[in-house]
Each structure stands twice: as C-alpha cells, then as structure tokens.
Coordinates of C-alpha atoms and ligand atoms in Angstrom, one line a residue:
X1 CA -45.3 -10.8 -17.7
X2 CA -43.9 -7.4 -18.5
X3 CA -43.8 -6.5 -22.2
X4 CA -40.2 -6.3 -23.5
X5 CA -39.0 -3.7 -25.9
X6 CA -35.4 -3.2 -27.1
X7 CA -32.4 -1.2 -26.1
X8 CA -28.8 -1.0 -27.2
X9 CA -26.5 -3.5 -25.6
X10 CA -24.4 -0.9 -23.9
X11 CA -27.5 0.3 -22.0
X12 CA -28.5 -3.2 -21.1
X13 CA -25.0 -3.8 -19.7
X14 CA -25.3 -0.8 -17.4
X15 CA -28.8 -1.8 -16.3
X16 CA -27.5 -5.2 -15.2
X17 CA -24.8 -3.6 -13.1
X18 CA -27.3 -1.1 -11.6
X19 CA -29.6 -4.0 -10.6
X20 CA -26.6 -5.7 -8.9
X21 CA -26.1 -2.7 -6.6
X22 CA -23.2 -1.0 -8.5
X23 CA -23.6 2.7 -8.1
X24 CA -20.4 4.5 -9.3
X25 CA -18.7 4.3 -12.6
X26 CA -15.2 5.8 -12.9
X27 CA -13.9 6.7 -16.4
X28 CA -12.0 8.7 -18.9
X29 CA -14.4 8.8 -21.8
X30 CA -13.6 7.4 -25.2
X31 CA -15.3 7.1 -28.6
X32 CA -15.4 3.3 -28.3
X33 CA -18.0 3.1 -25.6
X34 CA -20.4 5.9 -26.2
X35 CA -23.6 4.0 -25.3
X36 CA -22.2 2.8 -22.0
X37 CA -21.2 6.4 -21.0
X38 CA -24.6 7.7 -22.0
X39 CA -26.5 4.9 -20.1
X40 CA -24.6 5.7 -16.9
X41 CA -25.1 9.4 -17.2
X42 CA -28.9 9.0 -17.8
X43 CA -29.5 6.4 -15.1
X44 CA -31.2 8.0 -12.1
X45 CA -29.4 5.8 -9.6
X46 CA -25.9 5.9 -11.0
X47 CA -23.0 8.3 -11.0
X48 CA -20.5 8.8 -13.8
X49 CA -17.3 10.1 -12.4
X50 CA -15.0 11.5 -15.1
X51 CA -11.4 11.4 -13.9
X52 CA -8.3 13.1 -15.2
X53 CA -6.3 10.0 -16.0
X54 CA -7.4 6.3 -16.2
X55 CA -5.0 5.5 -13.3
X56 CA -7.3 7.7 -11.2
X57 CA -10.4 5.8 -12.4
X58 CA -8.8 2.4 -11.6
X59 CA -7.7 3.4 -8.2
X60 CA -11.0 5.1 -7.4
X61 CA -13.0 2.0 -8.4
X62 CA -10.7 -0.1 -6.3
X63 CA -10.9 2.1 -3.2
X64 CA -14.7 2.4 -3.6
X65 CA -15.2 -1.3 -3.4
X66 CA -12.6 -1.8 -0.7
X67 CA -14.6 0.6 1.4
X68 CA -18.1 -0.5 0.6
X69 CA -17.7 -4.2 -0.3
X70 CA -19.8 -3.6 -3.5
X71 CA -17.9 -3.6 -6.8
X72 CA -17.5 -0.3 -8.7
X73 CA -16.9 0.0 -12.4
X74 CA -13.7 1.3 -14.0
X75 CA -14.1 2.2 -17.7
X76 CA -11.5 3.1 -20.4
X77 CA -11.1 3.1 -24.1
X78 CA -9.3 0.5 -26.2
X79 CA -5.5 0.0 -25.9
X80 CA -4.6 3.6 -24.8
X81 CA -7.1 3.8 -22.0
X82 CA -6.7 0.2 -21.0
X83 CA -2.9 0.6 -20.6
X84 CA -3.4 3.6 -18.3
X85 CA -6.0 1.9 -16.3
X86 CA -3.9 -1.3 -15.6
X87 CA -2.3 -0.2 -12.3
X88 CA -5.7 0.1 -10.5
X89 CA -6.7 -3.3 -11.8
X90 CA -3.4 -4.9 -10.6
X91 CA -4.2 -3.3 -7.3
X92 CA -7.6 -4.8 -7.1
X93 CA -6.1 -8.2 -8.0
X94 CA -3.4 -8.1 -5.3
X95 CA -5.7 -6.5 -2.8
X96 CA -8.6 -9.0 -3.4
X97 CA -11.0 -6.2 -4.2
X98 CA -14.1 -6.9 -6.5
X99 CA -14.1 -4.7 -9.6
X100 CA -15.7 -4.7 -13.0
X101 CA -13.6 -3.2 -15.8
X102 CA -15.5 -2.3 -18.9
X103 CA -13.4 -1.5 -21.9
X104 CA -14.4 -0.1 -25.3
X105 CA -12.8 -2.1 -28.1
X106 CA -12.2 -1.7 -31.8
X107 CA -15.1 -2.7 -34.1
X108 CA -15.6 -6.4 -34.2
X109 CA -15.0 -6.5 -38.0
X110 CA -11.5 -5.0 -37.5
X111 CA -10.4 -7.2 -34.6
X112 CA -7.0 -8.8 -35.1
X113 CA -5.7 -6.3 -37.7
X114 CA -3.9 -4.0 -35.2
X115 CA -6.6 -1.5 -35.9
X116 CA -6.6 2.0 -34.4
X117 CA -5.5 1.7 -30.7
X118 CA -6.0 -2.1 -30.8
X119 CA -4.4 -4.3 -28.2
X120 CA -5.4 -7.9 -27.6
X121 CA -7.3 -6.9 -24.4
X122 CA -8.1 -10.4 -23.2
X123 CA -4.4 -11.3 -23.4
X124 CA -3.3 -8.0 -21.8
X125 CA -5.7 -8.2 -18.9
X126 CA -5.6 -12.0 -18.4
X127 CA -2.8 -12.1 -15.8
X128 CA -4.2 -9.1 -13.8
X129 CA -7.8 -10.2 -13.6
X130 CA -9.8 -13.2 -12.4
X131 CA -11.5 -13.3 -15.8
X132 CA -11.0 -11.3 -19.0
X133 CA -13.3 -11.6 -22.0
X134 CA -14.3 -9.9 -25.2
X135 CA -18.0 -10.0 -26.1
X136 CA -18.4 -10.6 -29.8
X137 CA -22.2 -10.6 -29.9
X138 CA -24.7 -8.1 -28.5
X139 CA -27.1 -10.8 -27.4
X140 CA -24.5 -12.2 -25.1
X141 CA -23.6 -8.9 -23.3
X142 CA -26.0 -9.4 -20.4
X143 CA -24.7 -12.9 -19.8
X144 CA -21.1 -11.6 -19.8
X145 CA -21.8 -8.9 -17.3
X146 CA -23.6 -11.3 -15.0
X147 CA -20.8 -13.8 -15.2
X148 CA -18.3 -11.1 -14.5
X149 CA -20.1 -9.9 -11.4
X150 CA -20.3 -13.4 -10.1
X151 CA -16.6 -14.1 -10.6
X152 CA -15.6 -10.7 -9.2
X153 CA -17.5 -11.1 -5.9
X154 CA -17.2 -14.8 -5.2
X155 CA -14.4 -16.7 -3.5
X156 CA -11.4 -14.4 -3.2
X157 CA -12.8 -11.2 -4.8
X158 CA -11.0 -9.5 -7.6
X159 CA -11.3 -7.7 -10.9
X160 CA -12.9 -8.9 -14.1
X161 CA -12.5 -7.3 -17.5
X162 CA -15.2 -7.2 -20.2
X163 CA -14.4 -5.6 -23.5
X164 CA -17.2 -4.4 -25.8
X165 CA -16.3 -3.9 -29.5
X166 CA -17.5 -0.4 -30.5
X167 CA -20.3 -1.8 -32.8
X168 CA -21.5 -4.4 -30.2
X169 CA -22.5 -1.8 -27.6
X170 CA -24.7 0.0 -30.2
X171 CA -26.7 -3.1 -31.3
X172 CA -30.3 -3.7 -30.2
X173 CA -31.1 -6.3 -27.5
X174 CA -34.3 -7.1 -25.6
X175 CA -35.1 -4.8 -22.7
X176 CA -35.5 -5.0 -19.7
X177 CA -32.7 -7.5 -19.5
X178 CA -33.4 -10.8 -17.8
X179 CA -30.8 -10.9 -15.0
X180 CA -29.9 -13.7 -12.7
X181 CA -26.7 -12.5 -11.1
X182 CA -26.3 -14.5 -7.9
X183 CA -25.9 -12.8 -4.5
X184 CA -22.4 -13.2 -3.1
X185 CA -22.1 -16.8 -1.9
X186 CA -21.3 -17.1 1.8
X187 CA -20.4 -20.8 2.3
X188 CA -21.0 -22.0 5.9
X189 CA -18.4 -24.2 7.5
X190 CA -18.9 -27.9 8.1
X191 CA -19.7 -28.5 11.8
X192 CA -16.9 -31.1 12.0
X193 CA -14.4 -28.4 10.9
X194 CA -15.8 -26.0 13.5
X195 CA -15.2 -28.7 16.1
X196 CA -11.7 -29.3 14.8
X197 CA -10.7 -25.6 15.0
X198 CA -12.2 -25.2 18.5
X199 CA -10.4 -28.3 19.8
X200 CA -7.1 -27.2 18.3
X201 CA -7.5 -23.7 19.9
X202 CA -8.4 -25.3 23.2
X203 CA -5.2 -27.4 23.1
X204 CA -2.8 -24.7 22.0
X205 CA -0.7 -22.7 24.5
X206 CA 0.1 -19.6 22.4
X207 CA -2.4 -19.4 19.5
X208 CA -2.5 -16.2 17.4
X209 CA -4.7 -15.1 14.5
X210 CA -3.6 -13.3 11.3
X211 CA -6.4 -11.3 9.8
X212 CA -6.8 -10.1 6.3
X213 CA -9.3 -8.3 4.1
X214 CA -11.6 -11.3 3.9
X215 CA -12.6 -10.6 7.5
X216 CA -13.4 -6.9 7.1
X217 CA -17.1 -7.7 7.2
X218 CA -16.7 -9.9 10.3
X219 CA -15.2 -7.4 12.7
X220 CA -17.7 -7.9 15.6
X221 CA -17.5 -11.6 15.3
X222 CA -13.7 -11.4 15.2
X223 CA -13.5 -9.4 18.4
X224 CA -15.9 -11.7 20.1
X225 CA -14.0 -14.7 18.9
X226 CA -10.6 -13.5 20.0
X227 CA -12.0 -12.7 23.4
X228 CA -13.8 -16.0 23.8
X229 CA -10.8 -18.0 22.9
X230 CA -8.2 -15.6 24.3
X231 CA -6.0 -15.4 21.3
X232 CA -3.7 -12.6 20.1
X233 CA -4.5 -10.9 16.8
X234 CA -2.2 -9.6 14.1
X235 CA -3.3 -7.4 11.1
X236 CA -2.0 -8.5 7.7
X237 CA -0.1 -5.9 5.6
X238 CA -2.1 -2.7 5.2
X239 CA -5.2 -4.3 6.9
X240 CA -4.7 -2.5 10.2
X241 CA -8.3 -1.6 10.6
X242 CA -9.6 -5.2 10.8
X243 CA -9.2 -5.2 14.7
X244 CA -9.2 -2.3 17.2
X245 CA -5.5 -1.5 17.7
X246 CA -5.9 -0.5 21.4
X247 CA -7.7 -3.7 22.2
X248 CA -5.6 -5.7 24.7
X249 CA -5.5 -8.7 22.3
X250 CA -4.0 -6.7 19.4
X251 CA -0.4 -7.6 18.8
X252 CA 0.5 -5.5 15.8
X253 CA 0.9 -5.1 12.0
X254 CA 2.8 -7.5 9.8
X255 CA 4.4 -4.9 7.5
X256 CA 7.7 -3.9 5.9
X257 CA 10.4 -3.5 8.6
X258 CA 8.2 -4.9 11.3
X259 CA 9.7 -4.2 14.7
X260 CA 11.3 -7.5 16.0
X261 CA 9.4 -7.2 19.3
X262 CA 6.1 -7.2 17.3
X263 CA 7.1 -10.5 15.7
X264 CA 7.9 -12.3 18.9
X265 CA 4.4 -13.6 19.7
X266 CA 4.1 -14.9 16.2
X267 CA 7.5 -16.6 16.3
X268 CA 6.5 -18.2 19.6
X269 CA 3.0 -19.3 18.5
X270 CA 2.2 -23.0 18.5
X271 CA -1.0 -22.4 16.4
X272 CA -1.6 -19.7 13.8
X273 CA -5.1 -19.2 12.6
X274 CA -5.3 -17.3 9.3
X275 CA -8.6 -15.6 8.6
X276 CA -9.4 -14.1 5.1
X277 CA -5.8 -13.4 4.2
X278 CA -3.9 -14.4 1.1
X279 CA -0.6 -14.5 3.1
X280 CA 1.3 -12.2 0.7
X281 CA 5.1 -11.7 0.7
X282 CA 5.0 -8.7 3.1
X283 CA 2.5 -10.2 5.7
X284 CA 4.6 -13.4 5.8
X285 CA 7.8 -11.5 6.2
X286 CA 9.2 -12.8 2.9
X287 CA 7.5 -16.2 3.4
X288 CA 9.4 -16.8 6.6
X289 CA 6.5 -16.6 9.1
X290 CA 4.7 -18.7 10.1
X291 CA 7.6 -21.2 9.9
X292 CA 7.0 -24.6 8.5
X293 CA 7.2 -26.2 11.9
X294 CA 4.3 -24.1 13.2
X295 CA 0.7 -25.4 12.8
X296 CA -1.3 -23.1 10.5
X297 CA -5.0 -23.4 10.0
X298 CA -6.8 -21.2 7.5
X299 CA -10.4 -20.0 7.1
X300 CA -11.0 -18.5 3.7
X301 CA -13.7 -18.3 1.1
X302 CA -11.2 -19.4 -1.5
X303 CA -9.2 -22.7 -1.3
X304 CA -6.0 -21.3 -2.9
X305 CA -3.2 -19.5 -1.1
X306 CA 0.6 -19.6 -0.9
X307 CA 1.7 -21.1 2.4
X308 CA 1.6 -24.6 3.9
X309 CA -1.5 -25.1 5.9
X310 CA -2.4 -28.0 8.1
X311 CA -6.0 -27.5 7.0
X312 CA -8.0 -24.9 5.0
X313 CA -11.6 -24.4 5.9
X314 CA -13.3 -23.1 2.8
X315 CA -16.0 -20.9 4.3
X316 CA -17.1 -17.4 5.0
X317 CA -15.2 -15.7 7.8
X318 CA -18.3 -14.3 9.5
X319 CA -20.3 -17.5 9.6
X320 CA -17.3 -19.6 10.7
X321 CA -16.3 -17.2 13.5
X322 CA -20.0 -17.1 14.7
X323 CA -20.1 -20.9 14.7
X324 CA -16.9 -21.0 16.7
X325 CA -18.2 -18.6 19.3
X326 CA -21.4 -20.6 19.6
X327 CA -19.4 -23.6 20.8
X328 CA -19.0 -22.0 24.2
X329 CA -15.3 -22.1 24.2
X330 CA -13.1 -22.5 27.2
X331 CA -10.8 -19.5 27.0
X332 CA -7.2 -20.5 27.2
X333 CA -6.1 -20.4 30.8
X334 CA -2.8 -18.7 31.5
X335 CA -2.4 -17.1 28.1
X336 CA -1.2 -13.6 28.8
X337 CA -0.9 -11.2 25.9
X338 CA 0.0 -8.2 28.0
X339 CA 3.7 -8.1 27.2
X340 CA 3.0 -8.4 23.4
X341 CA 0.3 -5.8 23.4
X342 CA 2.5 -3.4 25.4
X343 CA 5.2 -4.0 22.8
X344 CA 2.7 -2.8 20.1
X345 CA 1.7 0.2 22.2
X346 CA 5.3 1.2 22.8
X347 CA 6.3 0.9 19.1
X348 CA 3.3 2.9 18.1
X349 CA 3.9 5.7 20.6
X350 CA 5.2 8.8 19.0
X351 CA 8.7 9.4 20.2
X352 CA 10.1 12.8 21.3
X353 CA 11.3 14.6 18.1
X354 CA 14.7 13.5 16.8
X355 CA 17.1 16.4 16.0
X356 CA 16.2 17.4 12.5
X357 CA 16.8 20.0 9.8
X358 CA 13.1 20.0 8.9
X359 CA 9.9 18.4 10.2
X360 CA 10.1 14.8 11.5
X361 CA 7.4 12.8 9.6
X362 CA 6.5 11.2 13.0
X363 CA 5.4 14.7 14.1
X364 CA 3.1 14.9 11.1
X365 CA 1.2 11.8 12.3
X366 CA 1.2 13.3 15.8
X367 CA -0.5 16.4 14.5
X368 CA -3.0 14.2 12.5
X369 CA -3.8 12.4 15.8
X370 CA -4.7 15.7 17.3
X371 CA -6.5 17.3 14.4
X372 CA -8.6 14.3 13.0
X373 CA -11.5 12.4 14.5
X374 CA -10.6 8.9 15.6
X375 CA -12.7 7.4 12.9
X376 CA -11.2 9.4 10.1
X377 CA -10.6 7.4 7.0
X378 CA -6.9 7.4 5.9
X379 CA -6.0 6.6 2.3
X380 CA -2.3 6.2 1.8
X381 CA 0.0 6.2 -1.1
X382 CA 3.2 4.0 -1.2
X383 CA 6.6 5.3 0.0
X384 CA 8.6 5.5 3.2
X385 CA 6.4 8.3 4.6
X386 CA 3.7 5.5 4.8
X387 CA 5.8 3.6 7.3
X388 CA 5.3 6.5 9.7
X389 CA 1.5 6.5 9.1
X390 CA 1.2 2.8 9.6
X391 CA 3.4 2.8 12.7
X392 CA 2.0 5.8 14.6
X393 CA -1.7 6.0 13.6
X394 CA -3.9 3.8 15.7
X395 CA -6.7 2.2 13.7
X396 CA -9.3 1.7 16.3
X397 CA -12.3 2.0 14.1
X398 CA -13.6 -0.2 11.3
X399 CA -13.1 0.8 7.7
X400 CA -10.6 3.5 8.4
X401 CA -7.7 2.4 6.2
X402 CA -7.5 2.4 2.4
X403 CA -4.0 1.3 1.6
X404 CA -2.7 -0.7 -1.5
X405 CA -1.2 -4.0 -0.5
X406 CA 0.6 -4.0 -3.9
X407 CA 2.4 -0.8 -2.9
X408 CA 1.1 1.2 -5.9
X409 CA 2.3 4.8 -5.9
X410 CA -0.4 7.3 -6.9
X411 CA -3.1 5.5 -4.9
X412 CA -3.7 8.0 -2.1
X413 CA -5.5 10.9 -3.8
X414 CA -7.8 8.9 -6.0
X415 CA -8.6 6.5 -3.2
X416 CA -9.6 9.5 -1.0
X417 CA -11.8 11.0 -3.7
X418 CA -13.7 7.7 -4.2
X419 CA -14.0 7.2 -0.4
X420 CA -15.5 10.7 0.0
X421 CA -18.0 10.0 -2.8
X422 CA -19.0 6.7 -1.4
X423 CA -19.2 8.0 2.2
X424 CA -19.7 11.7 2.2
X425 CA -20.3 11.9 6.0
X426 CA -16.7 10.6 6.7
X427 CA -13.6 12.7 7.3
X428 CA -11.3 11.5 4.5
X429 CA -7.5 12.1 4.3
X430 CA -5.0 11.1 1.7
X431 CA -1.4 10.8 2.9
X432 CA 1.2 10.9 0.1
X433 CA 4.9 11.3 -0.5
X434 CA 6.0 14.0 -3.0
X435 CA 6.8 11.3 -5.6
X436 CA 3.5 9.5 -5.5
X437 CA 1.5 12.6 -5.1
X438 CA 2.4 14.0 -8.5
X439 CA 1.6 10.7 -10.2
X440 CA -2.2 11.3 -9.7
X441 CA -2.5 14.6 -7.7
X442 CA -4.4 16.1 -10.6
X443 CA -7.4 14.2 -9.4
X444 CA -7.7 17.0 -6.9
X445 CA -9.6 18.7 -9.7
X446 CA -12.0 15.8 -9.8
X447 CA -12.5 16.2 -6.1
X448 CA -13.2 19.9 -6.5
X449 CA -15.5 19.4 -9.4
X450 CA -17.6 16.8 -7.6
X451 CA -17.5 18.6 -4.2
X452 CA -15.5 15.9 -2.5
X453 CA -14.0 17.7 0.5
X454 CA -10.9 15.6 1.0
X455 CA -7.7 16.6 2.9
X456 CA -4.4 15.7 1.2
X457 CA -1.3 15.7 3.3
X458 CA 2.0 15.5 1.4
X459 CA 5.2 14.5 3.1
X460 CA 7.7 16.4 0.9
X461 CA 11.3 15.2 1.3
X462 CA 12.4 16.1 -2.2
X463 CA 13.1 12.5 -3.2
X464 CA 11.9 9.0 -3.9
X465 CA 12.9 8.3 -0.3
X466 CA 12.2 4.6 -0.3
X467 CA 14.4 3.8 -3.2
X468 CA 17.1 6.2 -2.0
X469 CA 17.1 4.3 1.3
X470 CA 17.5 0.9 -0.5
X471 CA 20.3 2.4 -2.7
X472 CA 22.1 3.9 0.3
X473 CA 21.9 0.6 2.2
X474 CA 22.9 -1.7 -0.6
X475 CA 25.0 0.4 -3.0
X476 CA 26.2 3.4 -1.0
X477 CA 25.1 5.6 -3.8
X478 CA 21.8 6.9 -5.2
X479 CA 20.5 7.1 -8.7
X480 CA 17.4 8.6 -10.1
X481 CA 15.8 9.4 -6.7
X482 CA 16.1 13.1 -6.5
X483 CA 13.0 15.0 -7.5
X484 CA 12.4 18.7 -7.9
X485 CA 11.0 21.2 -5.5
X486 CA 7.4 21.9 -6.5
X487 CA 5.1 24.5 -4.9
X488 CA 2.4 22.0 -4.2
X489 CA 0.2 24.5 -2.4
X490 CA 0.0 26.6 -5.6
X491 CA -0.6 23.5 -7.6
X492 CA -3.5 22.6 -5.4
X493 CA -4.9 26.1 -5.7
X494 CA -4.6 26.0 -9.5
X495 CA -6.9 23.0 -9.4
X496 CA -9.5 24.9 -7.3
X497 CA -8.5 23.4 -3.9
X498 CA -7.0 25.2 -0.9
X499 CA -3.3 24.9 -0.5
X500 CA -1.0 25.3 2.5
X501 CA 2.8 24.9 2.9
X502 CA 4.2 24.0 6.3
X503 CA 7.9 24.4 7.0
X504 CA 7.9 24.6 10.9
X505 CA 6.5 21.9 13.1
X506 CA 4.5 24.5 15.2
X507 CA 2.5 25.5 12.0
X508 CA 1.3 21.9 11.4
X509 CA -1.7 21.9 13.7
X510 CA -3.0 25.3 12.6
X511 CA -2.6 24.4 8.9
X512 CA -4.4 21.1 9.3
X513 CA -7.2 22.8 11.2
X514 CA -7.6 25.5 8.5
X515 CA -7.5 22.9 5.8
X516 CA -10.2 20.8 7.5
X517 CA -12.4 23.8 8.0
X518 CA -12.2 24.9 4.4
X519 CA -15.3 24.2 2.3
X520 CA -13.5 22.5 -0.5
X521 CA -10.7 19.9 -1.0
X522 CA -7.5 21.1 0.6
X523 CA -3.8 20.2 0.5
X524 CA -1.2 20.6 3.2
X525 CA 2.3 20.3 1.9
X526 CA 4.7 19.5 4.7
X527 CA 8.4 20.0 4.1
X528 CA 10.0 17.0 6.0
X529 CA 13.6 16.3 6.8
X530 CA 14.9 13.9 4.1
X531 CA 17.5 12.5 6.6
X532 CA 14.7 11.0 8.7
X533 CA 14.2 8.3 6.2
X534 CA 12.2 5.8 8.4
X535 CA 11.0 5.7 12.0
X536 CA 14.3 4.1 13.0
X537 CA 16.9 5.1 10.4
X538 CA 18.7 8.1 9.2
X539 CA 19.7 8.3 5.6
X540 CA 23.1 9.8 6.3
X541 CA 24.0 6.9 8.6
X542 CA 23.0 4.4 5.9
X543 CA 24.7 6.2 3.0
X544 CA 27.6 7.9 4.7
X545 CA 26.6 11.2 3.1
X546 CA 23.7 13.7 3.3
X547 CA 20.5 12.9 1.4
X548 CA 20.5 15.8 -1.1
X549 CA 24.2 15.4 -2.2
Ligands
LIG1 C1 3.8 3.0 -9.5 C2 5.0 2.8 -8.8 N1 6.2 3.1 -9.3 C3 7.4 2.9 -8.6 C4 7.4 2.3 -7.4 C5 8.7 2.1 -6.6 N2 8.7 3.0 -5.5 C6 8.3 2.6 -4.3 S1 8.4 3.8 -3.1 C7 9.0 4.9 -4.3 C8 9.3 6.3 -3.9 C9 8.2 7.0 -3.3 O1 8.5 8.3 -3.1 P1 7.6 9.3 -2.4 O2 6.2 9.2 -2.8 O3 8.2 10.7 -2.4 O4 7.7 8.8 -0.9 P2 9.0 8.7 0.1 O5 9.5 7.3 0.0 O6 9.9 9.7 -0.3 O7 8.4 8.9 1.5 C10 9.1 4.3 -5.5 C11 9.6 5.0 -6.7 C12 6.1 2.0 -6.8 N3 5.9 1.4 -5.7 N4 4.9 2.3 -7.5
LIG2 MG1 9.5 11.7 -1.2

C-alpha cells in the first residue's frame, strides 16, 4: 500500500479530475479558489487557460468536450464569475456536452448571509445543469468530484456544478485521493430489441434516420448501418458532421428555415429511427416532424426525450448499430434516395451571385470552400450569417462542426480557441456575425497569448440581422437592431492578431490565403450586403424599406 500524506482539498479535487482524463481548465481567476488554480498550474499534465471573460471560459470548455468527448473544466468565482459563466453552461446543457463547472464560493461560515458576491449557487445552477452541489466539508470534496464526473458523462451527457466554499478548498485531506470514478457506461442493447429494429426496418418502405450528437462517436458504424439497411440519413440541428454530406444516403440538415424539398423524404417516411438526438425544437421543425402518425423508434443512452416514440432502446449508439449490422440485414429493395439526395446537393450548391451592394454572404462560403482544407473545423456563432455557412459548407469529415444548438451568440471565437488548443494540428475557423463577434471577440487575445492560430471570419452587415429579419417580417419596422461600424481589423491587430478588411468579392480569396498563412491568429472582416438577409430572402422585400434606414 502506498503511504498517504495530506494535501489541500483544492489540490485533491484537481488530481481526481486529472486522473479521469480531464486536461484543460478554462477560467477567469478569483480569490475564492486559489488552491484549485494553483493545483492546475502546477500539474504537469494540465493546462490552465486564463480567458478574458467567463463567457469565454464556459464556451471554451463546452467546445473542447464537444470536440474531444472528454469533459473540460470551466471555473469562475462566486456570484460575479458564476453569472458571467452561465451562458456556456446553458450551452452544454442544451447541446448534451459533458462539463465540470468548479466555482469558488463564500466562506462556509458566511453562507446564507448574502456575503460578498454571494449567490445561492446550487439554486442558480440547478436548472442549467444535471447536478449542482455545494461541498461543505473538505473530506467530501473527492466524492463530489467523482460523482460530478459520473453524472456529466453518463446517459445524456451534460454539465455539473460543484461549488467549493473558500475555506474548504484550503483544508487538509489525505493524499493521494482514493478515486473510483467509473468509466463512461456504454449500455449494450437487448438482442430482442435489436431483432425488433431490424424487423421494423426490413418491413418499412421509406425509413429514414435522424442523427444527433449521441452518435458522433459511432460515425463508421452509422455509415455502415445506413448502407446495409439502405436508409436515408438526416443530421439534427447543427450536427451536420455526423454523416458525410456528399454520401448518396445523406438527405440534409434539419435546421431553421429548412428548404421544403429537404423535408419531403422525412414527411413521406413510414419509419423514423432517431439515434442519439434529443429531438429539440429546431430539429423537429417546431415539434411538427415526425408527425404523430409516423412510427418513430429511438436509440439513446438516456430514456428521456420530448417526442412520442413507439419504442426507446436505451443503449449506446455504437454498440446498437454494430449489433444491427451483424444481423446481416436485407437491404430495402426498391428504396431510391437519389431524388432526395440530389435535392440536398442542389440546395447546398452555391448560386450565381445575386445583384448586391456589398458582398453576398454565400460568396464568403464559396471562398472558404476554395481556401480551406475539406477537413477544416468550423466553429460558428449564432445569427443569420450562420444560415449561409450551414447551407453551403459541406461537412464531409467527422468532427468538423462546432455549433451551439442553443443558438448562443458569442460562441464562435472561444469555441475556435478551445478547438485549436485541443487539436493543434487542425485548421480551425470561427465564423461570426458582427453582433456576436463583439460579445466575445476579445478572446482573440487569449488565442494570441497561447499561440492558438485560429482564423476568424466576420460577416459584417452592420446589424443584428436575424432579429431585423423577424421584425421586418412580423412588424414591418425594426427596433434595436442597428449596430455601429467598427474597424474590426484594427481591433484584431490591437489584440496581437492579424487583421484584414474585405469590401470587394475579388479580395476575399487573397485575404483568406494571407490570413491562413500568417503565423498568428488572424481575422478577416468581410463587409456583406445587409439586404441579403438569408439565402432566399432580401430584407427590403420583407420590410418594404432598405435595411439601414
Ligand atoms: C447571447 C444571445 N443574445 C441574443 C440572441 C438573439 N439573437 C439571435 S441572432 C441575433 C443577431 C445576431 O447578429 P449578428 O451576429 O450580427 O449576425 P447576423 O444575424 O447579422 O448575421 C440576436 C441578437 C442570441 N441568440 N444570443
Ligand atoms: Mg450582423
């Protein structure tokens, strides 16, 4: 038996996380969790990434785990840091991403007195996490961390929050900690259930699959399965990289303003198999599809989800798909997905430029398709510009999309920074609107400081375009959606990155090439035509007046 000495509880907490495979801790420092910060900084296997705002730390931890499948840690101090951090935690919750949130808390003797920066952290974080807990005793810190890791990574993954009162992190506990965090459970399907799905698929005339984040790790099995059973495949909202988009069985992306021709095969399906997907509002087209008269079977590691299913098979996607393939299926005869796949290819083909005052956002994606390697990793913010990226970028390679299913603005830049830190060999690009970019764009400094060579592309239309579009359509007026002209290239340079401004379409390619060749993070600020509000609509036609009036 190894002799045990003692350490402070904050160090023990970090050691448990390191042993579970966690590698990166994203934080804005605070005086309430000094031991934890010090433990990460001193640990030879861990990186402490100090961000410029807690929203950056939260988004980075989320994107890191979305890419790697291993939870990262987001850390912040008491009420003030916890409030700033919340958006990334909400993202992890809606996106089913494992995350451990470690918060410093007020001294245990002061809890409940509305002490300096005190918030009831368990109550605040309860609705946006799978589990939120305050550890009151140092000798129970290790147990809390292990439990948090287990909850974050099992079933439908998600965030957990553990708050350490300032004094608790500094108390002595035995070292090394005795850890027993369980490896992520991968429940195998019951053979009877495998038989049942195989039979149902064999009987169906037009079966389709909807795939979500729960099948990211099962890509090869998914492709083999779709081919073996000859089924069409849809990607859930912002999960476009789960299946190669140019594969003849790919039918498209269930997104906002999904083209009607993309939806046709889903509307006509007599069996819908849902794999690793929580069937959110956007994927289900406002809970309209699949319809209640369609047979829906679901494979998921978690029993809960918000749609009527004929049957849910609570099992790991990879082992279930493997078991199905092993049944030597009879591929559905006479099922032809050619028309539906061609509809996808057509809708994702970049059209000839529309007459425009400035650059057509579709042309920005066209230039990216030329400038970037096919397996580039695209992180995107939320906004109408993203509609162009989703529509015209073809995600043929695995793990090439980091996109918030909760539509959080500000996600793009921090997500790209974390992706580059987690996978330095990848080409990583953040696509942002001018509204979302200035919510977290200061994390470019974090990228520069850490040598994360990311490319940021900003679609600058001078407005919160998404909201202006909704206002134009519904009210015929706009309110609060104009934003000022900012010299974003200078802003990027002031943070130590390269900066380029593009006002003419012919300068796009050269600017992207230069930015990609630079030896630091770089930003390309593209002035787009605000009238080209979506791939299919013009603002002036919706509103009856020009966008900047
Ligand atoms: C954090 C956050 N705040 C507000 C919103 C509501 N919202 C959705 S899109 C959008 C405008 C985005 O503007 P921009 O980034 O410039 O992109 P654009 O729509 O102009 O392409 C807003 C305000 C949101 N999704 N997230
Ligand atoms: Mg904008």
